[in-house]
Amino acid sequence: MNTNQSEKPPSLRALLETANNQRLKLDSIIEPSSTAYQENLRTAIVAYQECRKLTDQLAIFSPNETEDDISSANLPYLLIDFYLGELLRQDCVTSRKIVLQQAQIAYERYLKLLDTYDMLSKADSKLYQRYLSSRDDFSLLSATDPTARRNTKITRYKQEQELKLKLKYLAQVPLALQNDDAASREIYLAEIQLCTHNTFHALDIIGQEVQLIALMPLASPAAQPEEPEQDQRQRNGNPKDGYSDRLDPPVSQLLKNSKAGPILSKDGKPLKPFTLLDSRQRLQNGVFKPDHALPTMTIDEYLEEEKRRGGIIDGGKQPSGEPQAADEDDLEKADMDTMKAREWDEYVEVNPKGSGNTLNRG
């Protein structure tokens, strides 16, 4: 073989195997935003793009064919655009809006290819037609009916689990049966059904994310880099910037701000605001005094003031000392006292002591 002869380009099968290995290699990297993940992601995207380009050149798929016309070995090539869309959505370097547009185009190309071969189920075909009629507003869930949203979520979750179980079961088929064309074809078709299910879910998420991006404010232009701060000595030597380390303003600034100078003009008009004070002694008394409040009157003065305001009431209490002697000439008062004493004696005779307590008697 001549060494100058160019190497034979890799086959489509080898390219697809390389792309799948690059895609599976991303599962070993934990952080999607890391540099290593993004570099491997870009490598996988380029590999799938090369596969799609070579597929178009070889014209493997034709719109005049049906699903039965596709050989089992060519069924994996139907998933190239799906995996390309999945990888494009994980790009964190390119503009998010551009990434979503590219992923949406890849998903649409995948669904269009399946629709050409009538490989979409009835439910998926209805979803695809609904998506084509409203790409910008496409949603799997109802925006007005909560019950319908819940039922749709449950139904699609069950469908996804059933497809995963079916694919897992078929993948565990013994190697002898995997060499069978019918068994391999069934595995590929199950994988295509699962990928189609995930495609509509991805298109729903892309539509929601595009709407959020449209609501985001436009990014402000890059700010001009700030000039480095000048040296302190340069600032002190440059009075134009108004900077100074002094806490008290200079006299020139006070004069400029009318802190000094005449209060009234020659015509008697005020030139600046001012406050009228009674005397200098008042200012001095306000400065040189204790920090606590001093009394302003004596206790006697306070009591006199309270009495004058009505705060102290005189009278209303019997004077202390011996009781006043009865007036012998007041016969009416004497008769009233005698009758009161007789009534009390009669009450005591009728109600002896302890007669009312009848509950505690033995």
Coordinates of C-alpha atoms in Angstrom, one line a residue:
M1 CA 0.0 0.0 0.0
N2 CA 1.4 3.4 -0.9
T3 CA 2.0 5.6 2.1
N4 CA 1.1 8.7 0.1
Q5 CA -2.3 7.4 -0.6
S6 CA -5.0 9.1 1.5
E7 CA -6.6 7.0 4.2
K8 CA -10.0 5.5 3.5
P9 CA -12.8 7.5 5.2
P10 CA -14.5 5.8 8.1
S11 CA -17.8 4.0 7.4
L12 CA -21.1 5.3 8.7
R13 CA -21.3 2.5 11.2
A14 CA -17.9 3.3 12.6
L15 CA -18.8 7.0 12.8
L16 CA -22.1 6.2 14.6
E17 CA -20.3 3.9 17.0
T18 CA -17.7 6.6 17.8
A19 CA -20.5 9.2 18.4
N20 CA -22.4 6.9 20.7
N21 CA -19.2 6.2 22.7
Q22 CA -18.6 9.9 23.0
R23 CA -22.1 10.4 24.2
L24 CA -21.9 7.6 26.8
K25 CA -18.6 9.0 28.0
L26 CA -20.4 12.1 29.2
D27 CA -22.1 10.1 31.9
S28 CA -18.8 9.7 33.8
I29 CA -18.4 13.5 34.2
I30 CA -20.5 14.7 37.1
E31 CA -20.5 18.5 36.5
P32 CA -22.1 19.5 33.2
S33 CA -20.8 23.0 33.3
S34 CA -17.1 21.9 33.7
T35 CA -14.6 22.5 30.9
A36 CA -14.0 18.7 30.4
Y37 CA -17.7 18.0 30.0
Q38 CA -18.2 20.8 27.5
E39 CA -15.2 19.7 25.5
N40 CA -16.4 16.1 25.3
L41 CA -19.9 17.4 24.5
R42 CA -18.6 19.4 21.6
T43 CA -16.7 16.3 20.3
A44 CA -19.8 14.2 20.5
I45 CA -21.9 16.9 18.7
V46 CA -19.4 17.1 15.9
A47 CA -19.4 13.3 15.6
Y48 CA -23.2 13.1 15.2
Q49 CA -23.1 16.0 12.7
E50 CA -20.7 14.0 10.7
C51 CA -23.0 11.0 10.8
R52 CA -25.9 13.0 9.7
K53 CA -23.9 14.5 6.8
L54 CA -22.7 11.1 5.7
T55 CA -26.3 9.8 5.9
D56 CA -27.5 12.5 3.6
Q57 CA -24.7 11.8 1.2
L58 CA -25.4 8.1 1.0
A59 CA -29.2 8.7 0.7
I60 CA -30.0 5.9 3.1
F61 CA -33.5 7.1 3.7
S62 CA -35.9 7.9 0.9
P63 CA -39.4 9.5 1.1
N64 CA -40.7 6.8 -1.3
E65 CA -40.0 4.0 1.1
T66 CA -42.0 2.6 4.1
E67 CA -41.0 1.2 7.5
D68 CA -40.7 -2.3 6.1
D69 CA -38.2 -1.1 3.4
I70 CA -35.7 0.0 6.1
S71 CA -33.3 -2.8 7.0
S72 CA -32.8 -3.5 10.7
A73 CA -29.1 -2.4 10.4
N74 CA -30.2 1.0 9.2
L75 CA -32.8 1.6 12.0
P76 CA -30.2 3.1 14.4
Y77 CA -29.5 5.9 11.9
L78 CA -33.0 7.2 12.5
L79 CA -31.9 8.3 16.0
I80 CA -29.0 10.5 14.9
D81 CA -31.0 13.7 14.9
F82 CA -32.6 12.8 18.3
Y83 CA -29.3 12.3 20.0
L84 CA -28.0 15.5 18.3
G85 CA -30.8 17.5 19.8
E86 CA -30.2 16.0 23.2
L87 CA -26.6 17.0 23.1
L88 CA -27.2 20.5 21.8
R89 CA -29.5 21.2 24.7
Q90 CA -26.6 20.6 27.1
D91 CA -24.4 23.3 25.6
C92 CA -23.5 25.9 28.2
V93 CA -21.0 27.9 26.1
T94 CA -23.1 29.1 23.1
S95 CA -25.9 31.6 23.5
R96 CA -28.9 29.8 25.0
K97 CA -31.3 31.1 22.5
I98 CA -29.2 29.8 19.6
V99 CA -28.7 26.4 21.4
L100 CA -32.5 26.0 21.8
Q101 CA -33.1 26.8 18.1
Q102 CA -30.5 24.3 16.9
A103 CA -31.9 21.6 19.2
Q104 CA -35.5 22.3 18.1
I105 CA -34.4 22.0 14.4
A106 CA -32.8 18.6 15.2
Y107 CA -35.9 17.3 17.0
E108 CA -38.1 18.5 14.1
R109 CA -35.9 16.7 11.6
Y110 CA -36.2 13.5 13.6
L111 CA -40.0 13.7 13.8
K112 CA -40.3 14.5 10.2
L113 CA -38.2 11.5 9.2
L114 CA -40.4 9.2 11.3
D115 CA -43.6 10.7 9.9
T116 CA -42.3 10.1 6.4
Y117 CA -42.1 6.4 7.1
D118 CA -45.4 6.4 9.1
M119 CA -43.5 5.2 12.2
L120 CA -45.4 7.5 14.6
S121 CA -48.2 6.0 16.6
K122 CA -51.7 7.6 16.5
A123 CA -51.1 9.6 19.7
D124 CA -47.7 10.7 18.6
S125 CA -49.0 11.6 15.2
K126 CA -51.6 13.9 16.7
L127 CA -49.0 15.5 18.9
Y128 CA -46.8 16.1 15.9
Q129 CA -49.6 17.7 13.9
R130 CA -50.4 19.9 16.9
Y131 CA -46.8 20.9 17.2
L132 CA -46.7 21.9 13.5
S133 CA -49.7 24.0 13.9
S134 CA -48.3 26.0 16.9
R135 CA -44.6 25.6 17.3
D136 CA -44.3 28.7 19.6
D137 CA -47.2 27.7 21.9
F138 CA -46.8 24.0 21.9
S139 CA -47.4 22.3 25.3
L140 CA -48.2 18.8 26.3
L141 CA -50.3 20.0 29.3
S142 CA -53.4 22.0 29.4
A143 CA -53.0 25.6 30.6
T144 CA -56.5 26.0 31.9
D145 CA -57.7 22.6 33.2
P146 CA -55.8 21.3 36.3
T147 CA -57.4 17.9 36.1
A148 CA -56.4 17.4 32.5
R149 CA -52.8 18.5 33.4
R150 CA -52.6 15.9 36.1
N151 CA -54.1 13.1 34.0
T152 CA -51.7 13.9 31.1
K153 CA -48.7 13.8 33.5
I154 CA -49.8 10.4 34.9
T155 CA -50.4 9.0 31.5
R156 CA -47.1 10.0 30.0
Y157 CA -45.2 8.9 33.0
K158 CA -46.8 5.4 32.8
Q159 CA -46.0 5.3 29.1
E160 CA -42.4 6.2 29.7
Q161 CA -42.0 3.6 32.4
E162 CA -43.5 0.9 30.2
L163 CA -41.2 1.8 27.3
K164 CA -38.2 1.7 29.6
L165 CA -39.2 -1.7 30.9
K166 CA -39.7 -3.1 27.5
L167 CA -36.4 -1.8 26.2
K168 CA -34.7 -3.2 29.4
Y169 CA -36.3 -6.6 28.9
L170 CA -35.3 -6.8 25.2
A171 CA -31.8 -5.7 26.0
Q172 CA -31.5 -8.8 28.3
V173 CA -32.2 -11.2 25.5
P174 CA -29.5 -13.8 25.2
L175 CA -26.8 -13.1 22.6
A176 CA -28.0 -16.0 20.4
L177 CA -31.4 -14.3 20.0
Q178 CA -29.8 -10.9 19.5
N179 CA -28.2 -12.1 16.3
D180 CA -31.7 -12.7 15.1
D181 CA -32.8 -9.9 12.7
A182 CA -36.4 -9.9 14.1
A183 CA -35.2 -9.6 17.7
S184 CA -32.7 -6.8 16.9
R185 CA -35.4 -5.0 14.9
E186 CA -37.8 -5.1 17.9
I187 CA -35.1 -3.6 20.2
Y188 CA -34.4 -0.8 17.8
L189 CA -38.2 0.0 17.3
A190 CA -38.6 0.0 21.1
E191 CA -35.7 2.5 21.5
I192 CA -37.3 4.7 18.7
Q193 CA -40.6 4.8 20.6
L194 CA -38.9 5.8 23.8
C195 CA -36.9 8.5 22.0
T196 CA -40.1 9.8 20.3
H197 CA -41.8 10.1 23.7
N198 CA -38.8 12.1 25.0
T199 CA -38.7 14.3 21.9
F200 CA -42.2 15.8 22.6
H201 CA -41.2 16.3 26.2
A202 CA -38.1 18.1 25.1
L203 CA -40.0 20.3 22.6
D204 CA -42.4 21.3 25.5
I205 CA -39.5 22.3 27.7
I206 CA -37.8 24.2 24.8
G207 CA -41.0 26.2 24.2
Q208 CA -41.3 27.1 27.9
E209 CA -37.6 28.2 28.0
V210 CA -37.9 30.3 24.8
Q211 CA -40.8 32.1 26.4
L212 CA -38.8 32.8 29.5
I213 CA -35.9 34.1 27.5
A214 CA -38.2 36.4 25.6
L215 CA -39.4 37.9 28.9
M216 CA -35.9 38.5 30.1
P217 CA -34.5 42.1 29.8
L218 CA -31.9 42.8 27.2
A219 CA -28.4 42.6 28.5
S220 CA -26.8 46.1 29.0
P221 CA -23.8 46.9 26.9
A222 CA -20.4 46.1 28.4
A223 CA -19.4 48.8 30.8
Q224 CA -16.3 50.8 30.1
P225 CA -13.4 49.8 32.3
E226 CA -12.9 52.2 35.1
E227 CA -9.8 54.3 35.3
P228 CA -7.4 53.3 38.1
E229 CA -7.8 55.3 41.2
Q230 CA -5.3 58.1 41.4
D231 CA -2.6 58.3 44.1
Q232 CA -3.6 60.1 47.2
R233 CA -0.9 62.8 46.7
Q234 CA -2.2 63.4 43.2
R235 CA -5.8 63.8 44.5
N236 CA -4.6 66.2 47.2
G237 CA -2.7 68.2 44.6
N238 CA -5.6 68.3 42.2
P239 CA -8.3 70.6 43.7
K240 CA -10.6 70.2 40.7
D241 CA -11.9 66.8 41.8
G242 CA -13.1 68.2 45.1
Y243 CA -11.4 65.6 47.2
S244 CA -9.7 66.5 50.5
D245 CA -8.7 64.6 53.6
R246 CA -9.8 67.5 55.9
L247 CA -12.8 67.0 58.0
D248 CA -13.7 70.7 58.3
P249 CA -14.2 72.6 55.0
P250 CA -11.8 75.4 54.1
V251 CA -12.8 79.0 54.6
S252 CA -13.1 79.5 50.9
Q253 CA -15.7 76.8 50.7
L254 CA -17.6 78.3 53.6
L255 CA -17.6 81.7 51.9
K256 CA -18.6 80.1 48.6
N257 CA -21.6 78.4 50.3
S258 CA -22.6 81.6 52.1
K259 CA -21.6 80.3 55.5
A260 CA -20.1 83.7 56.3
G261 CA -20.7 87.3 55.3
P262 CA -23.5 89.8 55.8
I263 CA -27.0 88.5 56.6
L264 CA -28.9 91.4 55.2
S265 CA -28.3 93.5 52.1
K266 CA -28.1 97.3 52.1
D267 CA -31.8 97.4 51.2
G268 CA -32.6 95.2 54.2
K269 CA -33.3 92.0 52.3
P270 CA -32.1 88.7 53.8
L271 CA -29.2 87.2 51.8
K272 CA -29.4 83.8 53.6
P273 CA -31.4 81.9 56.2
F274 CA -30.8 82.9 59.8
T275 CA -32.3 82.3 63.3
L276 CA -33.2 85.0 65.8
L277 CA -31.9 84.5 69.3
D278 CA -32.7 86.5 72.5
S279 CA -29.2 87.0 74.0
R280 CA -25.8 85.5 74.3
Q281 CA -26.4 84.6 77.9
R282 CA -29.2 82.2 76.9
L283 CA -26.8 80.4 74.6
Q284 CA -24.3 80.3 77.4
N285 CA -26.8 78.9 79.9
G286 CA -27.8 76.2 77.4
V287 CA -24.2 75.0 77.1
F288 CA -22.8 75.2 80.6
K289 CA -25.4 73.2 82.6
P290 CA -25.8 69.7 83.9
D291 CA -26.9 67.0 81.5
H292 CA -29.8 66.0 83.7
A293 CA -33.1 68.0 84.3
L294 CA -33.0 70.2 87.3
P295 CA -36.1 70.9 89.5
T296 CA -37.9 74.2 88.8
M297 CA -40.0 74.5 92.0
T298 CA -40.1 73.4 95.7
I299 CA -42.5 70.8 97.1
D300 CA -44.6 73.4 98.8
E301 CA -44.9 75.3 95.5
Y302 CA -45.9 72.1 93.8
L303 CA -48.6 71.4 96.3
E304 CA -50.0 74.9 96.1
E305 CA -50.0 74.6 92.3
E306 CA -51.8 71.2 92.5
K307 CA -54.4 72.7 94.9
R308 CA -54.9 75.6 92.6
R309 CA -55.5 73.3 89.6
G310 CA -58.0 71.1 91.7
G311 CA -55.7 68.2 92.1
I312 CA -56.1 68.1 95.9
I313 CA -59.6 67.7 97.5
D314 CA -60.3 68.9 101.1
G315 CA -63.0 67.4 103.4
G316 CA -64.9 64.2 103.0
K317 CA -63.3 62.5 106.1
Q318 CA -64.3 62.4 109.7
P319 CA -61.8 64.3 111.9
S320 CA -59.7 62.1 114.1
G321 CA -60.2 62.1 117.9
E322 CA -63.1 61.2 120.3
P323 CA -66.7 61.0 119.0
Q324 CA -68.9 64.0 119.6
A325 CA -71.2 63.8 122.7
A326 CA -74.9 63.3 122.2
D327 CA -77.1 66.3 122.5
E328 CA -79.5 65.8 125.4
D329 CA -82.0 68.3 124.1
D330 CA -82.4 66.5 120.8
L331 CA -85.4 64.2 121.8
E332 CA -86.1 63.1 118.3
K333 CA -82.6 61.8 117.9
A334 CA -82.7 60.0 121.2
D335 CA -86.0 58.3 120.3
M336 CA -84.6 57.0 117.0
D337 CA -81.5 55.5 118.8
T338 CA -83.8 53.9 121.4
M339 CA -86.0 52.3 118.7
K340 CA -83.0 51.0 116.8
A341 CA -81.6 49.4 120.0
R342 CA -85.0 47.7 120.7
E343 CA -85.2 46.3 117.1
W344 CA -81.7 44.9 117.4
D345 CA -82.5 43.2 120.7
E346 CA -85.7 41.6 119.2
Y347 CA -83.7 40.3 116.2
V348 CA -81.1 38.7 118.5
E349 CA -83.7 37.0 120.6
V350 CA -85.5 35.6 117.5
N351 CA -82.2 34.6 115.7
P352 CA -79.8 33.2 118.3
K353 CA -76.1 32.8 117.5
G354 CA -75.6 29.8 115.2
S355 CA -79.2 29.3 114.2
G356 CA -78.5 30.0 110.6
N357 CA -75.7 27.3 110.1
T358 CA -77.8 24.2 109.7
L359 CA -75.5 22.3 107.3
N360 CA -72.6 21.5 109.6
R361 CA -74.7 20.2 112.5
G362 CA -74.1 16.6 113.6

